[in-house]
Coordinates of C-alpha atoms in Angstrom, one line a residue:
M18 CA -19.2 15.7 188.1
T19 CA -19.7 13.4 185.1
E20 CA -16.6 12.6 183.1
H21 CA -16.7 12.7 179.2
P22 CA -15.3 9.6 177.5
T23 CA -13.1 11.8 175.2
S24 CA -11.7 14.0 177.9
H25 CA -8.3 12.2 177.9
E26 CA -8.0 12.6 174.0
G27 CA -8.8 16.2 174.4
R28 CA -5.9 16.6 176.7
Q29 CA -3.3 15.5 173.9
P30 CA -1.1 18.3 172.6
L31 CA -1.8 19.8 169.2
A32 CA 1.6 18.8 167.7
A33 CA 1.0 15.2 168.7
R34 CA -2.4 15.2 167.0
Q35 CA -0.9 16.6 163.7
Q36 CA 1.9 14.0 163.8
E37 CA -0.7 11.2 164.0
R38 CA -2.6 12.6 161.0
T39 CA 0.6 12.9 158.7
R40 CA 2.1 9.5 159.6
P41 CA 0.0 7.5 157.1
R42 CA 1.1 9.8 154.2
Q43 CA 4.8 9.4 155.1
Q44 CA 4.4 5.6 155.1
D45 CA 2.8 5.7 151.7
A46 CA 5.7 7.8 150.3
A47 CA 8.3 5.5 151.8
A48 CA 6.6 2.6 150.2
A49 CA 6.5 4.2 146.8
A50 CA 10.2 5.0 147.0
A51 CA 11.0 1.5 148.0
A52 CA 9.0 0.2 145.1
A53 CA 10.8 2.5 142.7
A54 CA 14.1 1.2 143.9
I55 CA 13.3 -2.4 143.0
P56 CA 14.3 -2.9 139.3
S57 CA 11.5 -3.9 137.0
P58 CA 11.9 -7.1 135.1
A59 CA 10.9 -5.4 131.9
A60 CA 13.3 -2.4 132.3
A61 CA 16.8 -2.8 130.5
P62 CA 19.9 -1.4 132.4
N63 CA 21.6 1.8 130.9
P64 CA 24.8 0.7 129.4
G65 CA 26.3 4.3 128.9
P66 CA 28.0 5.7 125.7
G67 CA 29.5 3.2 123.4
P68 CA 33.1 3.0 122.1
A69 CA 32.1 4.7 118.8
A70 CA 30.5 7.6 120.5
V71 CA 33.5 8.1 122.8
A72 CA 35.9 8.0 119.9
E73 CA 33.8 10.5 117.9
A74 CA 33.8 12.8 120.9
Q75 CA 37.5 12.5 121.4
A76 CA 38.1 13.2 117.7
A77 CA 35.9 16.3 117.9
T78 CA 37.9 17.5 120.8
R79 CA 41.1 17.0 119.0
R80 CA 39.8 18.8 116.0
E81 CA 38.7 21.7 118.1
G82 CA 42.1 21.8 119.8
D83 CA 43.9 21.7 116.5
R84 CA 41.8 24.5 115.2
L85 CA 42.5 26.7 118.2
R86 CA 46.2 26.0 118.0
F87 CA 46.2 26.8 114.2
V88 CA 44.3 30.1 114.8
G89 CA 46.7 31.1 117.5
A90 CA 49.8 30.3 115.4
A91 CA 48.3 31.9 112.3
T92 CA 47.4 35.2 114.1
R93 CA 50.8 35.4 115.7
R94 CA 52.4 35.0 112.3
I95 CA 50.2 37.7 110.8
A96 CA 50.9 40.0 113.7
R97 CA 54.7 39.7 113.2
G98 CA 54.4 41.6 110.0
I99 CA 55.2 45.4 110.1
D100 CA 54.6 46.5 106.5
L101 CA 51.8 45.6 104.1
D102 CA 53.6 42.9 102.2
E103 CA 54.8 41.1 105.4
I104 CA 51.2 40.9 106.7
V105 CA 49.8 39.6 103.5
L106 CA 52.6 37.1 103.2
G107 CA 52.0 36.0 106.7
L108 CA 48.3 35.3 105.9
C109 CA 49.3 33.3 102.8
R110 CA 52.0 31.3 104.6
A111 CA 49.7 30.5 107.6
S112 CA 46.8 29.4 105.4
V113 CA 48.5 27.3 102.7
P114 CA 48.6 24.3 103.1
T115 CA 47.4 24.0 106.7
F116 CA 43.9 25.6 106.2
S117 CA 43.5 25.7 102.4
D118 CA 45.2 24.6 99.2
A119 CA 45.1 28.1 97.6
I120 CA 44.5 31.6 98.6
L121 CA 43.8 34.9 96.8
V122 CA 44.2 38.2 98.6
Y123 CA 42.6 41.3 97.2
L124 CA 43.1 44.8 98.6
R125 CA 41.5 48.1 97.9
D126 CA 43.5 50.3 95.4
P127 CA 44.4 52.8 96.6
L128 CA 44.2 51.8 100.3
P129 CA 42.5 54.6 102.4
V130 CA 44.7 55.9 105.2
G131 CA 43.1 56.8 108.6
D132 CA 40.0 58.9 108.3
E133 CA 40.5 59.9 104.7
R134 CA 37.6 59.1 102.4
P135 CA 38.2 56.4 99.9
V136 CA 38.4 57.4 96.3
S137 CA 35.8 56.2 93.8
P138 CA 35.3 53.8 92.1
F139 CA 35.8 51.0 94.5
V140 CA 38.6 48.9 92.9
L141 CA 40.2 45.7 94.3
R142 CA 43.7 44.7 93.2
L143 CA 45.1 41.2 93.5
R144 CA 47.9 41.7 96.1
R145 CA 49.1 38.2 96.4
S146 CA 48.1 34.6 95.4
D147 CA 49.6 31.5 96.7
R148 CA 48.9 27.7 96.2
L149 CA 50.6 24.4 96.8
R150 CA 53.6 23.7 94.5
H151 CA 55.4 20.4 93.8
T152 CA 58.4 19.0 92.1
D153 CA 57.8 16.6 89.2
E154 CA 60.2 14.4 87.2
E155 CA 60.8 17.1 84.6
G156 CA 61.8 19.6 87.3
G157 CA 59.2 22.1 88.4
E158 CA 58.4 24.2 91.4
T159 CA 58.7 22.7 94.8
G160 CA 56.7 23.1 98.0
P161 CA 57.2 22.1 101.7
E162 CA 54.9 19.1 101.5
S163 CA 55.1 18.2 97.9
E164 CA 55.1 14.4 98.0
R165 CA 52.3 14.1 100.6
L166 CA 50.1 16.6 98.9
R167 CA 50.8 15.7 95.2
P168 CA 47.3 14.4 94.6
L169 CA 45.8 17.6 95.7
L170 CA 47.2 19.5 92.8
S171 CA 44.9 18.3 90.0
D172 CA 42.1 20.4 91.1
P173 CA 40.5 23.8 90.5
T174 CA 43.0 25.7 92.6
A175 CA 45.4 25.6 89.6
D176 CA 42.7 27.1 87.4
L177 CA 42.2 30.0 89.7
M178 CA 45.9 31.1 89.4
P179 CA 46.5 33.7 88.4
A180 CA 43.1 35.4 88.8
A181 CA 42.1 38.8 87.5
E182 CA 44.5 41.6 88.6
L183 CA 41.8 44.3 89.0
C184 CA 38.2 44.1 90.0
E185 CA 35.9 47.1 90.1
V186 CA 33.2 46.6 92.7
R187 CA 29.9 47.8 91.3
A188 CA 27.6 49.6 93.7
G189 CA 24.7 47.4 94.6
G190 CA 26.3 44.3 92.9
A191 CA 26.6 40.9 94.4
L192 CA 30.2 41.4 95.4
A193 CA 29.4 44.7 97.1
E194 CA 26.7 43.0 99.1
V195 CA 29.0 40.2 100.3
L196 CA 31.7 42.7 101.3
R197 CA 29.1 44.8 103.1
G198 CA 28.0 41.8 105.0
V199 CA 31.5 41.4 106.5
R200 CA 31.0 37.7 107.5
P201 CA 32.7 35.0 105.5
V202 CA 30.5 32.8 103.3
F203 CA 30.9 29.5 101.6
G204 CA 31.6 29.6 97.9
D205 CA 28.4 27.6 97.0
S206 CA 26.1 30.0 98.8
A207 CA 23.8 32.0 96.7
A208 CA 25.6 35.3 97.5
A209 CA 29.1 33.9 96.8
R210 CA 28.0 32.2 93.5
A211 CA 27.2 35.6 92.2
A212 CA 30.1 37.4 93.8
L213 CA 33.0 35.1 93.0
P214 CA 32.8 35.4 89.2
E215 CA 32.8 39.2 89.6
L216 CA 35.9 39.0 91.8
L217 CA 37.9 36.3 90.0
G218 CA 37.1 37.5 86.5
P219 CA 35.0 36.0 83.7
G220 CA 35.7 32.4 82.7
R221 CA 37.2 31.4 86.0
P222 CA 35.8 28.2 87.5
V223 CA 34.0 28.6 90.8
P224 CA 34.6 25.6 93.2
T225 CA 31.5 23.6 93.9
G226 CA 30.4 22.4 97.4
H227 CA 32.0 23.8 100.5
R228 CA 35.4 24.1 98.8
A229 CA 35.8 27.9 98.8
I230 CA 35.3 30.6 101.4
L231 CA 35.0 34.3 100.5
A232 CA 36.0 36.4 103.5
P233 CA 35.8 40.2 103.4
L234 CA 38.7 42.1 105.0
R235 CA 37.3 44.8 107.2
G236 CA 39.6 47.3 108.9
R237 CA 38.6 49.6 111.7
R238 CA 36.3 51.7 109.6
R239 CA 35.7 50.1 106.2
V240 CA 36.1 47.1 104.0
I241 CA 39.6 47.2 102.6
G242 CA 39.7 43.9 100.6
A243 CA 38.8 40.3 100.4
A244 CA 40.4 36.8 100.7
V245 CA 39.4 33.7 99.0
F246 CA 40.3 30.3 100.5
V247 CA 40.1 27.2 98.3
R248 CA 40.4 23.5 99.0
S249 CA 41.0 20.8 96.3
T250 CA 38.6 18.0 95.5
E251 CA 40.9 15.4 97.2
R252 CA 40.6 17.1 100.5
S253 CA 37.7 17.3 102.9
P254 CA 35.5 20.4 102.3
F255 CA 35.3 23.2 104.7
E256 CA 33.0 22.9 107.7
A257 CA 30.8 25.4 109.4
S258 CA 33.4 25.9 112.1
D259 CA 35.9 26.9 109.3
L260 CA 33.9 30.0 108.7
L261 CA 34.9 31.1 112.2
V262 CA 38.5 30.3 111.4
A263 CA 38.4 32.4 108.2
A264 CA 36.7 35.2 110.1
Q265 CA 39.6 35.2 112.6
L266 CA 42.2 35.2 109.9
A267 CA 40.4 38.0 107.9
T268 CA 39.9 40.2 111.0
H269 CA 43.5 40.0 112.2
T270 CA 44.8 40.5 108.6
A271 CA 42.6 43.6 108.1
L272 CA 43.5 45.2 111.4
G273 CA 47.2 44.5 110.7
I274 CA 46.9 46.1 107.2
D275 CA 45.2 49.1 108.7
K276 CA 48.0 49.6 111.2
A277 CA 50.6 49.0 108.6
V278 CA 49.1 51.6 106.3
L279 CA 49.0 54.1 109.1
Y280 CA 52.5 53.3 110.2
G281 CA 53.7 53.6 106.6
R282 CA 52.2 57.0 106.3
E283 CA 53.6 58.2 109.6
A284 CA 57.0 56.9 108.7
Y285 CA 56.8 58.5 105.3
I286 CA 55.9 61.9 106.8
A287 CA 58.6 61.6 109.4
D288 CA 61.2 60.6 106.8
E289 CA 60.2 63.4 104.5
L290 CA 60.4 65.8 107.5
Q291 CA 63.8 64.6 108.3
R292 CA 65.1 64.8 104.8
T293 CA 63.6 68.1 103.9
M294 CA 65.5 69.6 106.8
L295 CA 68.8 68.3 105.5
P296 CA 70.5 70.2 102.7
D297 CA 69.3 69.3 99.2
S298 CA 72.9 69.7 97.9
L299 CA 76.2 70.8 99.3
P300 CA 77.8 74.0 98.2
Q301 CA 81.0 74.1 96.2
P302 CA 83.2 76.5 98.1
T303 CA 86.7 77.4 96.9
G304 CA 89.5 75.2 98.1
V305 CA 87.5 72.3 99.5
R306 CA 85.5 69.4 98.1
L307 CA 82.5 68.0 100.1
A308 CA 80.6 64.8 100.2
S309 CA 77.8 63.6 102.5
R310 CA 75.7 60.6 103.4
Y311 CA 72.6 60.2 105.5
L312 CA 71.1 56.8 106.5
P313 CA 67.9 56.5 108.6
A314 CA 67.8 54.0 111.4
A315 CA 66.2 50.6 111.3
E316 CA 62.6 50.5 110.3
T317 CA 61.4 50.4 113.9
A318 CA 63.1 53.7 114.8
R319 CA 63.8 55.4 111.5
V320 CA 63.1 58.9 112.6
G321 CA 66.0 60.7 114.2
G322 CA 67.6 64.1 114.8
D323 CA 71.0 63.8 113.0
W324 CA 71.9 66.6 110.6
Y325 CA 74.9 68.0 108.7
D326 CA 75.5 71.2 106.9
A327 CA 78.1 73.1 105.0
I328 CA 77.8 76.9 105.0
P329 CA 80.0 79.2 102.9
L330 CA 81.6 82.1 104.8
P331 CA 83.3 85.3 103.8
G332 CA 86.9 85.0 102.8
S333 CA 86.3 81.7 100.9
R334 CA 86.0 79.9 104.2
V335 CA 83.4 77.2 104.9
A336 CA 81.7 76.1 108.1
L337 CA 81.2 72.4 108.6
V338 CA 78.5 71.3 111.0
V339 CA 77.3 67.9 112.2
G340 CA 74.8 67.4 115.0
D341 CA 72.6 64.8 116.7
V342 CA 69.4 65.6 118.7
M343 CA 68.9 63.0 121.4
G344 CA 65.9 60.7 120.9
H345 CA 64.0 59.1 118.0
S346 CA 60.8 60.8 117.2
M347 CA 59.2 63.5 115.0
T348 CA 59.9 65.9 117.8
S349 CA 63.6 65.1 117.5
A350 CA 63.5 65.8 113.8
A351 CA 61.6 69.1 114.4
I352 CA 64.2 70.2 117.0
M353 CA 66.9 69.3 114.6
G354 CA 65.4 71.5 111.9
Q355 CA 65.2 74.4 114.4
L356 CA 68.8 74.1 115.5
R357 CA 70.1 73.8 111.9
T358 CA 68.1 76.8 110.9
T359 CA 69.5 78.7 113.9
A360 CA 73.1 77.7 113.0
Q361 CA 72.9 79.1 109.5
P362 CA 72.5 82.8 110.4
L363 CA 74.9 82.5 113.3
A364 CA 77.5 81.2 110.8
Q365 CA 76.8 84.1 108.5
L366 CA 77.6 86.5 111.3
D367 CA 81.1 85.0 111.2
L368 CA 81.1 84.3 114.9
P369 CA 83.8 82.0 116.3
P370 CA 82.9 78.4 116.6
Q371 CA 82.6 78.4 120.4
E372 CA 80.2 81.4 120.2
V373 CA 78.0 79.6 117.7
L374 CA 77.7 76.6 120.0
H375 CA 77.0 79.0 122.9
H376 CA 74.0 80.6 121.0
L377 CA 72.8 77.1 120.0
D378 CA 72.9 76.1 123.6
E379 CA 70.7 79.1 124.5
Q380 CA 68.3 78.2 121.6
A381 CA 68.0 74.6 122.8
Q382 CA 67.1 75.8 126.3
R383 CA 64.4 78.1 124.9
L384 CA 62.9 75.1 123.1
G385 CA 62.5 73.2 126.3
S386 CA 64.3 71.9 129.4
D387 CA 64.9 68.4 127.9
R388 CA 66.0 69.5 124.4
M389 CA 69.5 68.3 124.2
A390 CA 71.8 67.6 121.3
T391 CA 75.5 67.1 120.5
C392 CA 77.1 69.2 117.8
L393 CA 80.5 69.8 116.2
Y394 CA 81.2 73.1 114.5
A395 CA 84.4 73.6 112.4
V396 CA 85.5 76.5 110.2
Y397 CA 88.0 75.8 107.4
D398 CA 90.2 78.5 105.9
P399 CA 91.7 77.4 102.6
V400 CA 94.1 80.4 102.4
A401 CA 95.6 79.8 105.9
H402 CA 95.3 76.0 105.6
R403 CA 93.9 76.0 109.1
I404 CA 90.7 74.6 110.7
T405 CA 89.1 75.8 113.9
I406 CA 86.9 73.3 115.8
A407 CA 84.6 73.5 118.8
N408 CA 82.8 70.5 120.2
A409 CA 79.6 70.1 122.2
G410 CA 79.6 66.5 123.4
H411 CA 80.0 65.0 119.9
P412 CA 82.3 62.2 118.8
P413 CA 85.7 63.6 117.7
P414 CA 86.4 64.0 114.0
V415 CA 89.0 61.9 112.2
L416 CA 91.6 63.4 109.8
L417 CA 93.0 61.2 107.0
H418 CA 96.3 62.5 105.8
L419 CA 97.5 62.3 102.3
G420 CA 100.1 59.6 103.2
G421 CA 97.4 57.3 104.5
R422 CA 97.7 58.0 108.2
A423 CA 94.4 58.5 110.0
E424 CA 94.2 60.2 113.4
V425 CA 91.5 61.1 115.8
L426 CA 91.7 64.8 116.4
R427 CA 92.1 65.9 120.0
V428 CA 89.2 68.3 120.5
P429 CA 87.8 69.2 123.9
P430 CA 84.6 67.2 124.2
G431 CA 82.5 69.9 126.0
A432 CA 78.9 69.4 127.2
P433 CA 75.9 68.8 124.9
I434 CA 74.0 71.9 123.9
G435 CA 70.9 72.4 126.0
V436 CA 72.7 71.7 129.3
G437 CA 73.2 75.4 129.9
G438 CA 75.8 77.3 132.0
V439 CA 78.8 75.7 130.3
D440 CA 81.6 77.2 128.2
F441 CA 82.8 75.8 124.9
E442 CA 86.4 75.7 123.9
A443 CA 87.8 75.9 120.3
V444 CA 91.1 74.6 119.0
E445 CA 92.9 75.6 115.8
L446 CA 94.7 72.9 113.9
D447 CA 96.6 72.4 110.7
A448 CA 94.6 71.4 107.6
P449 CA 97.2 70.3 105.1
A450 CA 96.3 70.1 101.4
G451 CA 95.1 66.7 100.4
A452 CA 93.9 65.7 103.8
T453 CA 90.3 64.6 104.4
L454 CA 88.3 65.5 107.5
L455 CA 85.4 63.1 108.4
L456 CA 82.6 64.4 110.6
Y457 CA 80.0 61.8 111.7
T458 CA 77.3 61.1 114.3
D459 CA 77.5 58.3 116.9
G460 CA 75.2 56.0 114.8
L461 CA 78.3 55.2 112.7
V462 CA 80.5 54.1 115.6
E463 CA 78.2 53.0 118.4
S464 CA 75.6 50.2 118.5
R465 CA 74.4 47.4 120.8
L466 CA 77.4 45.3 119.7
R467 CA 80.2 47.9 120.3
D468 CA 80.9 50.9 122.4
V469 CA 81.7 54.3 120.9
W470 CA 85.5 54.2 121.3
T471 CA 85.7 50.8 119.8
G472 CA 83.8 52.1 116.9
I473 CA 86.0 55.1 116.5
E474 CA 89.1 53.0 116.4
Q475 CA 87.5 50.7 113.8
L476 CA 86.6 53.8 111.8
R477 CA 90.2 55.1 112.0
E478 CA 91.5 51.7 110.9
R479 CA 89.0 51.5 108.0
L480 CA 90.1 54.9 106.7
A481 CA 93.8 54.0 106.9
A482 CA 93.1 50.7 105.0
T483 CA 91.1 52.5 102.3
A484 CA 93.9 55.1 101.8
Q485 CA 96.5 52.3 101.4
L486 CA 94.6 51.1 98.3
T487 CA 95.3 54.4 96.4
G488 CA 98.9 54.8 97.4
P489 CA 100.7 57.4 99.5
D490 CA 100.6 60.1 96.9
H491 CA 96.9 60.0 96.0
A492 CA 93.9 60.5 98.2
P493 CA 91.0 58.1 97.8
P494 CA 88.0 59.5 95.8
L495 CA 85.7 61.3 98.2
E496 CA 82.4 59.7 97.2
A497 CA 83.9 56.2 97.2
L498 CA 85.5 56.9 100.6
C499 CA 82.1 57.7 102.1
D500 CA 80.6 54.5 100.7
D501 CA 83.5 52.5 102.0
V502 CA 83.0 53.9 105.5
L503 CA 79.4 52.9 105.5
D504 CA 80.3 49.4 104.5
M505 CA 81.8 48.9 108.0
L506 CA 78.3 48.7 109.4
G507 CA 77.2 45.3 110.4
P508 CA 73.7 43.8 110.7
G509 CA 73.3 45.0 114.3
D510 CA 74.8 48.5 113.7
R511 CA 71.7 50.3 112.6
D512 CA 70.1 51.2 115.9
D513 CA 70.5 54.9 115.2
D514 CA 70.4 57.2 112.1
I515 CA 73.8 58.2 110.6
A516 CA 74.9 61.6 109.2
L517 CA 78.3 61.7 107.5
L518 CA 80.2 64.8 106.2
A519 CA 83.6 64.5 104.5
A520 CA 85.7 67.5 103.5
R521 CA 88.8 67.2 101.2
F522 CA 91.1 70.1 101.8
D523 CA 92.6 71.3 98.6
G524 CA 93.5 74.8 99.9
I525 CA 94.5 77.8 98.0
A526 CA 98.2 78.3 97.3
P527 CA 99.7 81.6 98.5
S528 CA 100.7 82.4 94.9
D529 CA 97.0 82.4 94.0
V530 CA 96.1 85.0 96.6
A531 CA 96.5 88.8 96.4
Y532 CA 95.6 90.9 99.4
W533 CA 95.7 94.7 100.1
Y534 CA 94.5 97.4 102.5
L535 CA 93.1 100.6 101.0
E536 CA 92.6 103.8 102.9
P537 CA 89.0 105.1 102.6
E538 CA 89.8 108.0 100.3
D539 CA 88.9 109.2 96.9
A540 CA 92.0 107.7 95.4
A541 CA 91.2 104.2 96.6
P542 CA 89.2 103.1 93.5
G543 CA 92.0 104.1 91.1
R544 CA 94.6 102.3 93.2
A545 CA 92.4 99.2 93.4
R546 CA 92.2 99.1 89.6
R547 CA 96.0 99.3 89.3
L548 CA 96.5 96.5 91.9
A549 CA 94.0 94.3 90.2
R550 CA 95.6 94.8 86.8
R551 CA 99.0 93.8 88.1
A552 CA 97.7 90.6 89.8
L553 CA 95.8 89.6 86.6
A554 CA 99.0 90.1 84.6
R555 CA 100.9 87.9 87.0
W556 CA 98.3 85.2 86.6
D557 CA 98.2 85.5 82.8
L558 CA 94.6 86.7 82.9
D559 CA 95.2 90.0 81.0
E560 CA 92.1 89.4 78.8
M561 CA 89.9 89.8 81.9
S562 CA 91.4 93.1 83.0
D563 CA 88.8 95.5 81.6
E564 CA 85.8 93.8 83.2
V565 CA 87.6 93.1 86.5
E566 CA 88.9 96.6 86.8
L567 CA 85.5 98.0 86.2
L568 CA 83.8 95.8 88.8
V569 CA 86.5 96.3 91.4
S570 CA 86.3 100.0 91.0
E571 CA 82.5 100.0 91.5
V572 CA 82.6 97.8 94.6
V573 CA 85.5 99.7 96.2
T574 CA 83.8 103.0 95.5
N575 CA 80.7 101.8 97.3
A576 CA 82.8 100.6 100.3
V577 CA 84.8 103.9 100.5
R578 CA 81.6 105.9 100.6
Y579 CA 80.6 104.4 104.0
A580 CA 83.8 103.1 105.5
E581 CA 85.7 104.8 108.3
R582 CA 88.6 102.3 108.5
P583 CA 90.8 100.8 105.8
V584 CA 89.1 98.8 103.2
T585 CA 90.3 95.3 102.4
L586 CA 90.7 94.0 98.8
R587 CA 91.4 90.3 98.1
L588 CA 91.7 88.4 94.8
L589 CA 91.6 84.6 94.7
R590 CA 92.4 82.5 91.7
T591 CA 91.3 78.9 91.5
D592 CA 89.1 77.6 88.7
I593 CA 87.3 80.9 89.0
L594 CA 88.4 84.4 89.9
R595 CA 86.9 85.7 93.2
C596 CA 87.1 89.3 94.4
E597 CA 86.2 90.3 98.0
V598 CA 86.0 93.8 99.3
G599 CA 85.5 94.3 103.1
D600 CA 84.7 97.5 105.1
D601 CA 83.5 98.3 108.6
S602 CA 80.0 99.5 107.6
P603 CA 77.2 97.0 108.5
Q604 CA 74.8 98.4 105.8
L605 CA 74.4 95.9 103.0
P606 CA 74.2 97.2 99.4
R607 CA 71.0 96.8 97.5
Q608 CA 70.7 96.7 93.8
R609 CA 68.2 99.2 92.3
R610 CA 67.5 100.6 88.9
A611 CA 68.8 104.2 88.8
R612 CA 66.9 107.0 87.0
E613 CA 68.4 109.0 84.3
T614 CA 68.9 112.0 86.6
D615 CA 70.7 110.0 89.4
E616 CA 74.4 110.4 89.7
G617 CA 74.9 106.9 91.3
G618 CA 73.2 103.6 91.8
R619 CA 74.6 101.9 88.7
G620 CA 77.5 100.1 90.2
L621 CA 75.7 97.0 91.5
F622 CA 73.7 96.9 88.3
L623 CA 77.0 96.4 86.3
V624 CA 78.2 93.9 88.9
N625 CA 75.0 91.9 88.4
R626 CA 75.2 92.0 84.6
L627 CA 78.9 91.1 84.2
A628 CA 79.8 88.8 87.2
R629 CA 78.9 85.2 87.3
R630 CA 77.7 85.5 90.9
W631 CA 77.9 88.2 93.5
G632 CA 76.7 88.7 97.1
A633 CA 77.1 90.6 100.3
T634 CA 77.6 89.1 103.9
R635 CA 77.2 91.1 107.1
L636 CA 80.0 90.4 109.7
S637 CA 80.3 91.3 113.3
T638 CA 82.9 93.9 112.2
G639 CA 81.2 95.1 109.1
K640 CA 80.5 93.4 105.8
V641 CA 82.1 91.8 102.7
V642 CA 80.9 92.3 99.1
W643 CA 82.2 89.7 96.7
F644 CA 81.8 88.7 93.1
E645 CA 83.0 85.8 91.0
M646 CA 84.0 85.6 87.3
A647 CA 84.8 82.6 85.1
T648 CA 88.5 82.5 84.0
R649 CA 89.2 82.1 80.3
S650 CA 92.7 80.6 80.6

């Protein structure tokens, strides 16, 4: 067999043949890389950034860091404000002199609240303006950096102050277009050159160059104002990055103003809700003088559930009520109104104080499982000179005697109303003439700085010290006493709202009271007239006999017609003459105009025409009809 000369080559593996073919190309690439690594004589070495470039980069970094720190500090200062003025003041104080030499802040007038539609026309009012101030040799205004920044004050910022108070934004005008654009613009831009004269008013100079920034203030839904930042000619003008700073300041300010307006509206509604549920004025019952105070809590928690009330009762008595719903919210104020409304008809039923608290407890449970309140209910009788008190977890009252001694009354504390399943206990105490009873809520005596019993002791000492100023024979004026009590509050003592009710017991002397029982018979009206005549003669009120006898006869006749048990007749003489007739019939009399053929129905018509006031009150045992007449002595 003949051998081929290439038979050995043919037996080489395929991978070896491919390696042989690629080796020249690898050698060429390695040679090229080696050649590239050899420095060329003509090529200069790279020296890196020079000292000037490094310094410029470091300066830019510092400026950026300073800018970020300023924006952070400024936004924190703006965010600290709660109401509108604090937020605007925070913007001005943060901007001048750090960011600008002058600032003008315009806000929409009136500011829209929430989703309500703004009124037309679109009017901006200058809310605040601020600029650098200095002290000169003649004595002028001073600023925090007056000496260093004195050269900056001979510039257009002074000409801008004060700017126009009001500016009406014309629809489609240059100012409206800038505000609609939302983004801050330099004062020398085409849009700002046309908008600034409209905002600042005619004749006001517009700073040239990048020395003014006009920044719209946009809230959550709409533009609510504008801010103008101005720099003097002695200071470097604004840069492009300052537009971002102005945008940050404007955004935080606008959102803060939006929240402040909403908070102010909610606080106003809550405050009005609270105050409308309190009595507009106190009654003037016979034998007692009343004064009251109500203070809302601090601005952060001004809505509460404290209330007080004074309710005239039959027999010239008066019910004194002070309560405190737990919590600080509009819900607390609403519950307070419901409990106060419930207490009034319960008092008119002439129920004992412990029964009134029992019914209030049931009402609180019907309102919800967590509706709890403290309450103190007292009934003062000026004829008996006694007071009956029941307590439901409320701070005890303080009684200031005529001689100047103040004592904390020992009243069973009881459980708060709303707990359910508890009994309330009433105590009856002396109420001497000239003494003053002080009912209050825990906001007066308890705070973060003192516990409730320390506060009660301080209140007792304050009352005693005030009484010493007027001497042992005279009680301090009631209104002044209430003001003096509130003066004991310190800076940290307004964590809760405060209700205060003071009652000065004058009483009615036994010689000024006449009381009789009359059998329900036909002769009762005649006997009532004779008894009334004798009492008036004893009081030197004979000139009133004719009218009083007529009215007494009519009221007693009406009572005898329906009564089954003896009728009571009582006359009280103070600065007025009051007549009270009670019977066991629950049916209240109603005034009506009698026809010519009617035999009755004219008695109450006469009472209404001749008496100064009259009324009827239903009791658990019947009713009382009363009338009052002015004395002429």
